[in-house]
mmCIF file of C-alpha atoms in Angstrom:
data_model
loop_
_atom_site.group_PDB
_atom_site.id
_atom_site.type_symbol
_atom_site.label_atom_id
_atom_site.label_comp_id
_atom_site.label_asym_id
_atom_site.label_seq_id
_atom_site.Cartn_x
_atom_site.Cartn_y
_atom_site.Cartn_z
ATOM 1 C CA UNK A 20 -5.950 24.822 27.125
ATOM 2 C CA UNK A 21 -3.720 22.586 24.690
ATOM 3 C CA UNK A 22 -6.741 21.787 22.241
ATOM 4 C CA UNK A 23 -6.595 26.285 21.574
ATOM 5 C CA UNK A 24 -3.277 26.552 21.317
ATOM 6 C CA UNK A 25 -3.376 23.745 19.098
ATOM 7 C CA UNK A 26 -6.477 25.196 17.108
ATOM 8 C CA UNK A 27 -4.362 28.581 17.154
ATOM 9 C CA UNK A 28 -1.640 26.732 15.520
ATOM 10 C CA UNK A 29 -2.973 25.267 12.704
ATOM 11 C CA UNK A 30 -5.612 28.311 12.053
ATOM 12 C CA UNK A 31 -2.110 30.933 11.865
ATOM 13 C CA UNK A 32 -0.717 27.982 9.520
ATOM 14 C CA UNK A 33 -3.712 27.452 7.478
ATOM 15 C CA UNK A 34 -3.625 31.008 6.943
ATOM 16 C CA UNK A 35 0.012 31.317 5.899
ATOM 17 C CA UNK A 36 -1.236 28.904 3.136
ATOM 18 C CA UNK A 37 -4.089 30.109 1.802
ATOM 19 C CA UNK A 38 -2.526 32.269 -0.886
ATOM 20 C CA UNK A 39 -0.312 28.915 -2.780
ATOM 21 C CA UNK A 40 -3.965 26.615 -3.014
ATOM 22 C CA UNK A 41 -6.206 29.281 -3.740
ATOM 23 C CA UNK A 42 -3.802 29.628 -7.151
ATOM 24 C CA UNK A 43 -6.263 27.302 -10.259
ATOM 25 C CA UNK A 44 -3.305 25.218 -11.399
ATOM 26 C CA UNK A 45 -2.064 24.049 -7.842
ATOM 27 C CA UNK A 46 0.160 21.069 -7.983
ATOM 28 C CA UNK A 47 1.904 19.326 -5.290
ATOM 29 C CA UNK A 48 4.873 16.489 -5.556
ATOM 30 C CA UNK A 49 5.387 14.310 -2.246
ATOM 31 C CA UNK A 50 7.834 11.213 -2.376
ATOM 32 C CA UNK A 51 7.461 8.478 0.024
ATOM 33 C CA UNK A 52 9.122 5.545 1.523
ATOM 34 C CA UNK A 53 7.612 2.690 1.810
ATOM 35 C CA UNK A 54 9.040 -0.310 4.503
ATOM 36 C CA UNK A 55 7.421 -3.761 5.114
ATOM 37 C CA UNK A 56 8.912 -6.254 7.953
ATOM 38 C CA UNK A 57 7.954 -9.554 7.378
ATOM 39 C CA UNK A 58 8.458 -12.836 9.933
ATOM 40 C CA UNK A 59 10.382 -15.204 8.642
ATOM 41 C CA UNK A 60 10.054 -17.862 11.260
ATOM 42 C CA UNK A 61 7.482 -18.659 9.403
ATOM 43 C CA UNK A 62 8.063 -19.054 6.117
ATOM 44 C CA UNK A 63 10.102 -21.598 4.782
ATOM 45 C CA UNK A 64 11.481 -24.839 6.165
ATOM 46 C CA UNK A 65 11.991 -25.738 9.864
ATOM 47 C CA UNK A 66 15.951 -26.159 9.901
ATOM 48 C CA UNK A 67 16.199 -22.960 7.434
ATOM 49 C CA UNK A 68 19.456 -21.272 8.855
ATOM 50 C CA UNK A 69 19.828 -17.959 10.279
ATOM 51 C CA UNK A 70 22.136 -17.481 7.366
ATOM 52 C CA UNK A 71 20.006 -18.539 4.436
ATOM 53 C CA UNK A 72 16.906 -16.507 5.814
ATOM 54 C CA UNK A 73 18.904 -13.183 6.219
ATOM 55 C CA UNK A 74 19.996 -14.616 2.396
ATOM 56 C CA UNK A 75 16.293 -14.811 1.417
ATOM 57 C CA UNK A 76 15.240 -10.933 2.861
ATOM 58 C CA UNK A 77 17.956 -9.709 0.676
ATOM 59 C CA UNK A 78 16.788 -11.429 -2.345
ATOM 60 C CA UNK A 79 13.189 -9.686 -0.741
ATOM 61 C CA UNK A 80 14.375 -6.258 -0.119
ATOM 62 C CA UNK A 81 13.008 -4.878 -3.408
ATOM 63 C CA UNK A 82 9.649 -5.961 -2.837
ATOM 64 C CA UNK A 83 9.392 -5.118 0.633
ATOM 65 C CA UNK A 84 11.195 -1.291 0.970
ATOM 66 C CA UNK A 85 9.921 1.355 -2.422
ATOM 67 C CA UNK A 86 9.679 4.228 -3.064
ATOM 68 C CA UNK A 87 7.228 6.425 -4.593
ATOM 69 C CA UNK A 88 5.992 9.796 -5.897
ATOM 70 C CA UNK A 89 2.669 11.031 -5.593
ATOM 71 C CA UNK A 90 1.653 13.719 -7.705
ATOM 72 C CA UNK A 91 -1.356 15.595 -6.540
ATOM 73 C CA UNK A 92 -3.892 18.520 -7.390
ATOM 74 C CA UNK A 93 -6.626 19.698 -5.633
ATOM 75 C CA UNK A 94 -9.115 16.932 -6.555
ATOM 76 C CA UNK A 95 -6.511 14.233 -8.795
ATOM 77 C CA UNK A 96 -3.687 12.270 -8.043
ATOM 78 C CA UNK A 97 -1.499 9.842 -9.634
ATOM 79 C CA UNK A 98 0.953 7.816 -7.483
ATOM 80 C CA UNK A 99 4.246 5.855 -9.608
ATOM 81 C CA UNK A 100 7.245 3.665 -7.856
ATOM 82 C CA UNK A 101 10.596 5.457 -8.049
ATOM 83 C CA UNK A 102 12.507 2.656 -10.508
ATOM 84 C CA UNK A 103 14.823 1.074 -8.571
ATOM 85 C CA UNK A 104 17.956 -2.022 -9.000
ATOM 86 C CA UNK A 105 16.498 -5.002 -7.628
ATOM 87 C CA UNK A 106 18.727 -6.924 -5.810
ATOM 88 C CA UNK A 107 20.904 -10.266 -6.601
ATOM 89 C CA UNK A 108 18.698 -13.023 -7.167
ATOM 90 C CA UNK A 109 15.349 -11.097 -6.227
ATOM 91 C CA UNK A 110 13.338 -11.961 -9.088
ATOM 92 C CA UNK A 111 14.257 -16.162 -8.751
ATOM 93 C CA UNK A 112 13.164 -18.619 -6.329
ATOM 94 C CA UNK A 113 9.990 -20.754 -6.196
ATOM 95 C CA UNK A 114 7.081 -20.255 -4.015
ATOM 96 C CA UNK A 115 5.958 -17.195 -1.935
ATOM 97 C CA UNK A 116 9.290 -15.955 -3.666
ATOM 98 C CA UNK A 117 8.452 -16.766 -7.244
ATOM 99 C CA UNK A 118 4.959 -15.184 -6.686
ATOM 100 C CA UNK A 119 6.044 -11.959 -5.695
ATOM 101 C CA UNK A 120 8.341 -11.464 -8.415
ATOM 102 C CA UNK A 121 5.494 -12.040 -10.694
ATOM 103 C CA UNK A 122 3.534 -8.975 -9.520
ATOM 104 C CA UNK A 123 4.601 -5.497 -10.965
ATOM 105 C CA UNK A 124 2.280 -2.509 -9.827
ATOM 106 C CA UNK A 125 2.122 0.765 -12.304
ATOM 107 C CA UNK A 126 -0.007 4.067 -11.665
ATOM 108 C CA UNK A 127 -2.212 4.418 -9.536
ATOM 109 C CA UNK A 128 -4.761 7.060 -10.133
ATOM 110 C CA UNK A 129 -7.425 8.943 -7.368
ATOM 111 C CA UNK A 130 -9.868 11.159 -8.128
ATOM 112 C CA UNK A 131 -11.476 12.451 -5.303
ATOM 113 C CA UNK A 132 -14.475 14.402 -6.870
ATOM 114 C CA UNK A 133 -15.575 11.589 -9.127
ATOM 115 C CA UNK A 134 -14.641 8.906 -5.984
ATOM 116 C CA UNK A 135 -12.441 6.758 -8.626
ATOM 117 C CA UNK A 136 -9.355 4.785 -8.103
ATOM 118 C CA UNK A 137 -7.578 3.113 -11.156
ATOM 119 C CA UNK A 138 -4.522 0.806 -10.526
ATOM 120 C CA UNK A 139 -2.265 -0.414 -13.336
ATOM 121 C CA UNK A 140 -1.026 -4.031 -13.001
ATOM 122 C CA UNK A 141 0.843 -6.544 -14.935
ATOM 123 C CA UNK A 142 0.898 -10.323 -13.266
ATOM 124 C CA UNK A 143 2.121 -13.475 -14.803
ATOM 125 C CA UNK A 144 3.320 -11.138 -17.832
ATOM 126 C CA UNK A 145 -0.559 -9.651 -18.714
ATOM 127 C CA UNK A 146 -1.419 -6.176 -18.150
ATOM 128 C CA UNK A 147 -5.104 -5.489 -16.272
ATOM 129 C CA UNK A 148 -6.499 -1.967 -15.325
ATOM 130 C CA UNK A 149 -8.170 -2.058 -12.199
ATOM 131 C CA UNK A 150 -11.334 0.186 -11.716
ATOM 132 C CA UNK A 151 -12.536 0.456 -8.497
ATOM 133 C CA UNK A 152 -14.587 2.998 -6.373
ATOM 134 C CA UNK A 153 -12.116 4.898 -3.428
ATOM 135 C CA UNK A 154 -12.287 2.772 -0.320
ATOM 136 C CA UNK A 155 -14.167 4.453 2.820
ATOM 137 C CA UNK A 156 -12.108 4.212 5.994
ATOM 138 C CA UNK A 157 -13.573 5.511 9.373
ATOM 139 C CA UNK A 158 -11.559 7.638 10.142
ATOM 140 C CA UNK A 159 -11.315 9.065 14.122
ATOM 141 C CA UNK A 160 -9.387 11.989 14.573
ATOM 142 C CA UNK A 161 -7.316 11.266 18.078
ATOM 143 C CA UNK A 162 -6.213 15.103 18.714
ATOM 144 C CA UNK A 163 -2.868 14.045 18.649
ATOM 145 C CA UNK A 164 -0.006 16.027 17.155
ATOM 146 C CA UNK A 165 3.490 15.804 16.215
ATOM 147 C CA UNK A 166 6.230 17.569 13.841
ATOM 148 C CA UNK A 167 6.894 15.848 10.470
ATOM 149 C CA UNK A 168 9.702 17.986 8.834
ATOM 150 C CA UNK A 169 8.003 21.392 8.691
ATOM 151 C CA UNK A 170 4.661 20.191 8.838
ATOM 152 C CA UNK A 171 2.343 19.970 12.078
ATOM 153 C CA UNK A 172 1.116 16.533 11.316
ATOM 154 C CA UNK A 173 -2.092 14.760 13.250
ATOM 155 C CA UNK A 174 -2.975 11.943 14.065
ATOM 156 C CA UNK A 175 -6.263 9.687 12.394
ATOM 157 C CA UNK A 176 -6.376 6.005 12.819
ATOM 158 C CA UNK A 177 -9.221 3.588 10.946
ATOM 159 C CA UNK A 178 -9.822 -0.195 10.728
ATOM 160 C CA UNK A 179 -9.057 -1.118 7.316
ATOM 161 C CA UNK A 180 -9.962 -4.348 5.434
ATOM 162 C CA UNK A 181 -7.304 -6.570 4.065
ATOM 163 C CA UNK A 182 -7.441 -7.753 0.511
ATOM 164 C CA UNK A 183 -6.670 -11.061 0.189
ATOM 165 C CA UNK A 184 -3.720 -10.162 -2.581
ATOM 166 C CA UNK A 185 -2.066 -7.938 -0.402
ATOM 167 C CA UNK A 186 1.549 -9.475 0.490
ATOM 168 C CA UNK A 187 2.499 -6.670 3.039
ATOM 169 C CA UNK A 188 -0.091 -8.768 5.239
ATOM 170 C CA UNK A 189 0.163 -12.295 4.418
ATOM 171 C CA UNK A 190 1.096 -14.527 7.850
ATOM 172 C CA UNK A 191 1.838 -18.403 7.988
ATOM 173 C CA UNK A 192 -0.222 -20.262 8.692
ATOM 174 C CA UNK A 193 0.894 -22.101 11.695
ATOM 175 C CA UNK A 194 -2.061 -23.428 13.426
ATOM 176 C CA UNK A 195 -3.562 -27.050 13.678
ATOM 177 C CA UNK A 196 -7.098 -27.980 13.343
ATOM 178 C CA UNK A 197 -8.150 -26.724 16.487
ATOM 179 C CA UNK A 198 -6.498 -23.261 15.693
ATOM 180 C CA UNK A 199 -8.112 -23.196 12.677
ATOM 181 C CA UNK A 200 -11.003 -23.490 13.619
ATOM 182 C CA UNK A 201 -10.665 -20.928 16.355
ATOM 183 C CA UNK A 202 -9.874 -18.528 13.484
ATOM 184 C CA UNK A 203 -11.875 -19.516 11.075
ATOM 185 C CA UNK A 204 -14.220 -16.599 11.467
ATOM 186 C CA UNK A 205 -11.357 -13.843 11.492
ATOM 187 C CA UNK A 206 -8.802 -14.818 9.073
ATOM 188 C CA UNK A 207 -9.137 -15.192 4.664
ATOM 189 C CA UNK A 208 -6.636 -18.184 3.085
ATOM 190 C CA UNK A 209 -5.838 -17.760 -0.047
ATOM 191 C CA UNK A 210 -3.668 -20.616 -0.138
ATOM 192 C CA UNK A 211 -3.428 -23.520 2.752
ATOM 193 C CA UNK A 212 0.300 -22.117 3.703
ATOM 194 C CA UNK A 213 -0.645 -18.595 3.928
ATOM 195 C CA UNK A 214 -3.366 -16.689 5.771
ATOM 196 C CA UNK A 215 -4.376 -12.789 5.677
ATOM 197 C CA UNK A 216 -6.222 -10.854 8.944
ATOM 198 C CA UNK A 217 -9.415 -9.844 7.783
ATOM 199 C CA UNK A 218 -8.989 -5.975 8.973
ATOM 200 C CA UNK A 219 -5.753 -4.531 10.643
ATOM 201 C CA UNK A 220 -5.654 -0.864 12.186
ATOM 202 C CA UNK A 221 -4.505 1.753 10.146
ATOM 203 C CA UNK A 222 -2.385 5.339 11.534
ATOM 204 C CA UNK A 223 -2.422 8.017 9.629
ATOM 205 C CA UNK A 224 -0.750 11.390 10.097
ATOM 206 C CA UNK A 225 -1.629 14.611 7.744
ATOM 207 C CA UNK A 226 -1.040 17.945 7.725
ATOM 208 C CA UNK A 227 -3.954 20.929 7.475
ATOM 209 C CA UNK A 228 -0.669 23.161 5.924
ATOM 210 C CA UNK A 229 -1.195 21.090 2.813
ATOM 211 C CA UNK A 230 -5.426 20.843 2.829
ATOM 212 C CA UNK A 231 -5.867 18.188 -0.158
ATOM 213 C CA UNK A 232 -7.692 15.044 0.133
ATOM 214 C CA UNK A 233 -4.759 12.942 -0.426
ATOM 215 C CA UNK A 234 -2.134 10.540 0.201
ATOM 216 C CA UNK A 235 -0.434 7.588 -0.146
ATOM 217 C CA UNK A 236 -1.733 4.344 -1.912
ATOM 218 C CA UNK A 237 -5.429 3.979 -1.613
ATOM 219 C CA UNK A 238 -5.289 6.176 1.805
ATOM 220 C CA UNK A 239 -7.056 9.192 1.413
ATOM 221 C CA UNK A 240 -10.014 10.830 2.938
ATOM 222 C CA UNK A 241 -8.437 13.421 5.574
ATOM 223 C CA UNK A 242 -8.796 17.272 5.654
ATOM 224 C CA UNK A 243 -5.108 17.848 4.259
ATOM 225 C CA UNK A 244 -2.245 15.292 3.014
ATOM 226 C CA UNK A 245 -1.369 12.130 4.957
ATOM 227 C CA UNK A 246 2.691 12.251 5.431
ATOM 228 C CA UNK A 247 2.843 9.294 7.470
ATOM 229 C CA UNK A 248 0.848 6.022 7.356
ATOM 230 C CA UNK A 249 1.499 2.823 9.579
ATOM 231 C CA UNK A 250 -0.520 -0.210 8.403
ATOM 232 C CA UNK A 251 0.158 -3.533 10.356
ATOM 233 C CA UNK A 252 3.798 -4.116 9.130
ATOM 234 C CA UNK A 253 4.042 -1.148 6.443
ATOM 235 C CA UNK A 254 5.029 2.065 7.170
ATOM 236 C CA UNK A 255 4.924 4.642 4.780
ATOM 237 C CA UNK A 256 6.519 7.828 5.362
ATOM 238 C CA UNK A 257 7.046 11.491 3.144
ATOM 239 C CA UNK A 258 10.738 12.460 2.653
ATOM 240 C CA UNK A 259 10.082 15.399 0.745
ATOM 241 C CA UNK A 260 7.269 17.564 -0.711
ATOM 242 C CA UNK A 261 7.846 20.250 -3.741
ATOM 243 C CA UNK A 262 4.935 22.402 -3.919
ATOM 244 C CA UNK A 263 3.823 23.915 -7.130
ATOM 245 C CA UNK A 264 7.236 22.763 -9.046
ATOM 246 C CA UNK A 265 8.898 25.159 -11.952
ATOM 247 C CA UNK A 266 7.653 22.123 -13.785
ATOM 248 C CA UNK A 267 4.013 21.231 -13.906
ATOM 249 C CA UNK A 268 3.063 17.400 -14.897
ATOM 250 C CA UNK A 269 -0.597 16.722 -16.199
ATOM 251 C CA UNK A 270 -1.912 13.997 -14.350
ATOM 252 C CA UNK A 271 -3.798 11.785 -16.513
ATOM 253 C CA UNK A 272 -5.897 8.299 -16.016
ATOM 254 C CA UNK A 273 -3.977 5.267 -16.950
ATOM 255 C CA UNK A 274 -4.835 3.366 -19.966
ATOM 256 C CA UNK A 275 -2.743 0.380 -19.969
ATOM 257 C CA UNK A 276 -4.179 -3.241 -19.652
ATOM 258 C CA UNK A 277 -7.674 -5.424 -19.962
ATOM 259 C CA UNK A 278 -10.221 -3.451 -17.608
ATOM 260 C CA UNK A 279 -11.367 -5.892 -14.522
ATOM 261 C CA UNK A 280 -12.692 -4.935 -11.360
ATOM 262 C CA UNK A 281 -10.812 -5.787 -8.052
ATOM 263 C CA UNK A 282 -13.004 -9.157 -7.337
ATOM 264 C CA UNK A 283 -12.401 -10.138 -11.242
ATOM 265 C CA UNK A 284 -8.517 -9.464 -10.737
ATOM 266 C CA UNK A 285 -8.253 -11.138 -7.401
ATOM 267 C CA UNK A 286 -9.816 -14.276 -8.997
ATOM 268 C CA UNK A 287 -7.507 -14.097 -11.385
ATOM 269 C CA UNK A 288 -4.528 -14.352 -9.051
ATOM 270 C CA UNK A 289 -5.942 -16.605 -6.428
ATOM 271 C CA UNK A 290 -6.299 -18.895 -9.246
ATOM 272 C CA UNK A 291 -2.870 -18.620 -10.596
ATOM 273 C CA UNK A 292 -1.549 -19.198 -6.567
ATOM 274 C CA UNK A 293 -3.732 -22.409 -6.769
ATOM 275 C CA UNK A 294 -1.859 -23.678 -9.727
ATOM 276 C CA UNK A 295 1.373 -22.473 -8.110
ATOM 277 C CA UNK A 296 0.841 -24.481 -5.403
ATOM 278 C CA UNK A 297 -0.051 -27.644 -6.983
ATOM 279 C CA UNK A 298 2.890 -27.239 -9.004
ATOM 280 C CA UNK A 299 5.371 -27.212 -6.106
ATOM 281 C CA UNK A 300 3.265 -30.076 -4.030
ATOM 282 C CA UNK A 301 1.583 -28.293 -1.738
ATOM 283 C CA UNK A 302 3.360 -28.042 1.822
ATOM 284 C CA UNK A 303 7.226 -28.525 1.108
ATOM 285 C CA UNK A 304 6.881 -30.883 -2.094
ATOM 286 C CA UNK A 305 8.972 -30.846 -4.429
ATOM 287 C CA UNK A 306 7.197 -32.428 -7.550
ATOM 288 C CA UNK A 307 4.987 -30.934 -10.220
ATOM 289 C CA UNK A 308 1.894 -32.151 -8.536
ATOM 290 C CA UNK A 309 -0.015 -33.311 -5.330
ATOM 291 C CA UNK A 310 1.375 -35.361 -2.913
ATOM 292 C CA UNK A 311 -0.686 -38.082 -1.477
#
C-alpha cells in the first residue's frame, strides 16, 4: 500500500513538471555543498596536541568544505567551485598539507548522450585536461523516500571505486607487517604513509520532479537529479536549484590544459608524491632525502 501511494506521488509530480522540460532550451542551476571529515589521529606526529591539530583543520577547511554550481541541460552539464577565501595559512605547510594545496580543480564537464566527462586541472602549477568516459555505478534503487526542500528525493546506493588521487578518501596507514599483509588485497598505497580503500559505498538521493541524468561530480546515472550524495566521508548536499533562470548560460567543453587520460594524469601525480616524499625523508624526516 505505501509503494502506490508513493508511485501516486511522484506520477501527480512528474506530471506537474512536464510542461518546464518539455520546453527545447531547458536549463537548470543547482548549487551544492560539499563537506569532507577527515581523522586526524592519524596524520601527523604522535604527541601532536589537541591544539595544533584543531590548528591544522583550519588551515584544511578550504580543501575539505566547497561549494559548487552545477549547470545542467537535458543531456550536458558543466560543474565549477563557487570561489571562495581560503583560510590563514591554508596554502603552507609540508607534506599531506603541501600536496593538497598544490591541486586546483576547474570545470568539470558531462555529457550524457555522448558518455563524456572532461575535468580541468592544474597541479604543481601545469594545466592538464582530463578526458575520460562517464563512470558506470550499479546503481540499486532501495524504495526509500524522504523530503529534500520541495523535492521528494529517493534513495540509490552503488559501490564505487576509489581513485587513488582522491584525498576525500586517503586513510593512514597504521598497520604493521602483519596488517599489511592482511590488507594487501583490499587497499591501493600511493605513498607508504597513506593508503586509499579500493571501493567505498556510495548514497545517492534524486528527485523524478527534476528528470535529468545528472548530478554532482562524476555521479550521475539516475532517472532525475541527485540532490544529496554521501560517499565514505563526503557529503554533498543541494542548497538551492533555479530552474530555467531569466539568464541562460551556454555550457561549453573546457579547453584549458595538455589532454591526458585519467591513468596518464594519475601517473603524473603519484610520481610527483614520490618525489615529495623523498624530499621530506620519508616517515617524519626532516632532510631533503632518505633516511637510512
Amino acid at each position: 500500500m505505501k509503494i502506490h501511494k508513493t508511485l501516486s506521488v511522484i506520477c501527480l509530480t512528474l506530471f506537474a513538471y512536464t510542461f518546464t522540460f518539455a520546453q527545447q532550451d531547458f536549463q537548470g542551476k543547482a548549487y551544492y555543498a560539499s563537506k569532507t571529515t577527515i581523522d586526524m589521529d592519524g596524520f601527523g606526529s604522535p604527541d601532536m596536541s589537541a591544539d595544533r591539530k584543531k590548528a591544522m583543520m583550519e588551515r584544511m577547511k578550504s580543501f575539505l568544505e566547497k561549494s559548487y554550481i552545477l549547470t545542467f541541460n537535458k543531456t550536458e552539464s558543466i560543474y565549477t567551485e563557487e570561489e571562495q577565501l581560503a583560510a590563514p595559512g591554508a596554502s603552507q605547510g609540508r607534506g599531506f598539507g603541501a600536496m593538497m594545496s598544490s591541486f586546483s580543480a576547474g570545470d568539470q564537464y558531462k555529457n550524457v548522450q555522448t558518455n563524456q566527462l572532461l575535468q580541468e586541472q592544474e597541479f604543481f602549477g601545469k594545466q592538464f585536461l582530463i578526458k575520460d568516459s562517464l563512470p558506470q555505478l550499479k546503481w540499486k534503487m532501495t524504495g526509500e523516500t524522504k523530503q529534500i526542500g520541495q523535492y521528494l528525493a529517493m534513495k540509490a546506493t552503488a559501490m564505487k571505486p576509489v581513485d587513488k588521487m582522491d584525498f576525500r578518501s586517503m586513510r593512514p596507514n597504521r598497520g604493521g607487517a602483519a596488517d599489511k599483509k592482511a590488507d594487501s588485497a583490499k587497499v591501493n598505497k600511493p605513498i607508504k604513509e597513506i593508503e586509499v580503500p579500493k571501493e567505498i559505498e556510495v548514497t545517492a538521493w534524486y528527485t523524478m520532479q527534476i528528470p535529468v541524468n545528472q548530478g554532482p561530480g562524476e555521479y550521475w546515472g539516475l532517472p532525475g537529479l541527485i540532490l544529496e550524495i554521501n560517499a565514505d566521508r563526503t557529503t554533498i548536499l543541494c542548497t538551492k536549484i533555479v530552474l530555467n533562470p531569466a539568464e541562460k548560460e551556454t555550457i561549453k567543453e573546457p579547453k584549458k590544459g595538455k589532454e591526458v587520460t585519467k591513468e596518464e594524469y594519475t601517473e603524473t601525480v603519484l610520481k610527483k608524491m614520490e618525489e615529495m616524499r623523498e624530499m621530506y625523508g620519508g616517515r617524519g624526516g626532516r632532510g631533503g632525502g632518505r633516511r637510512r
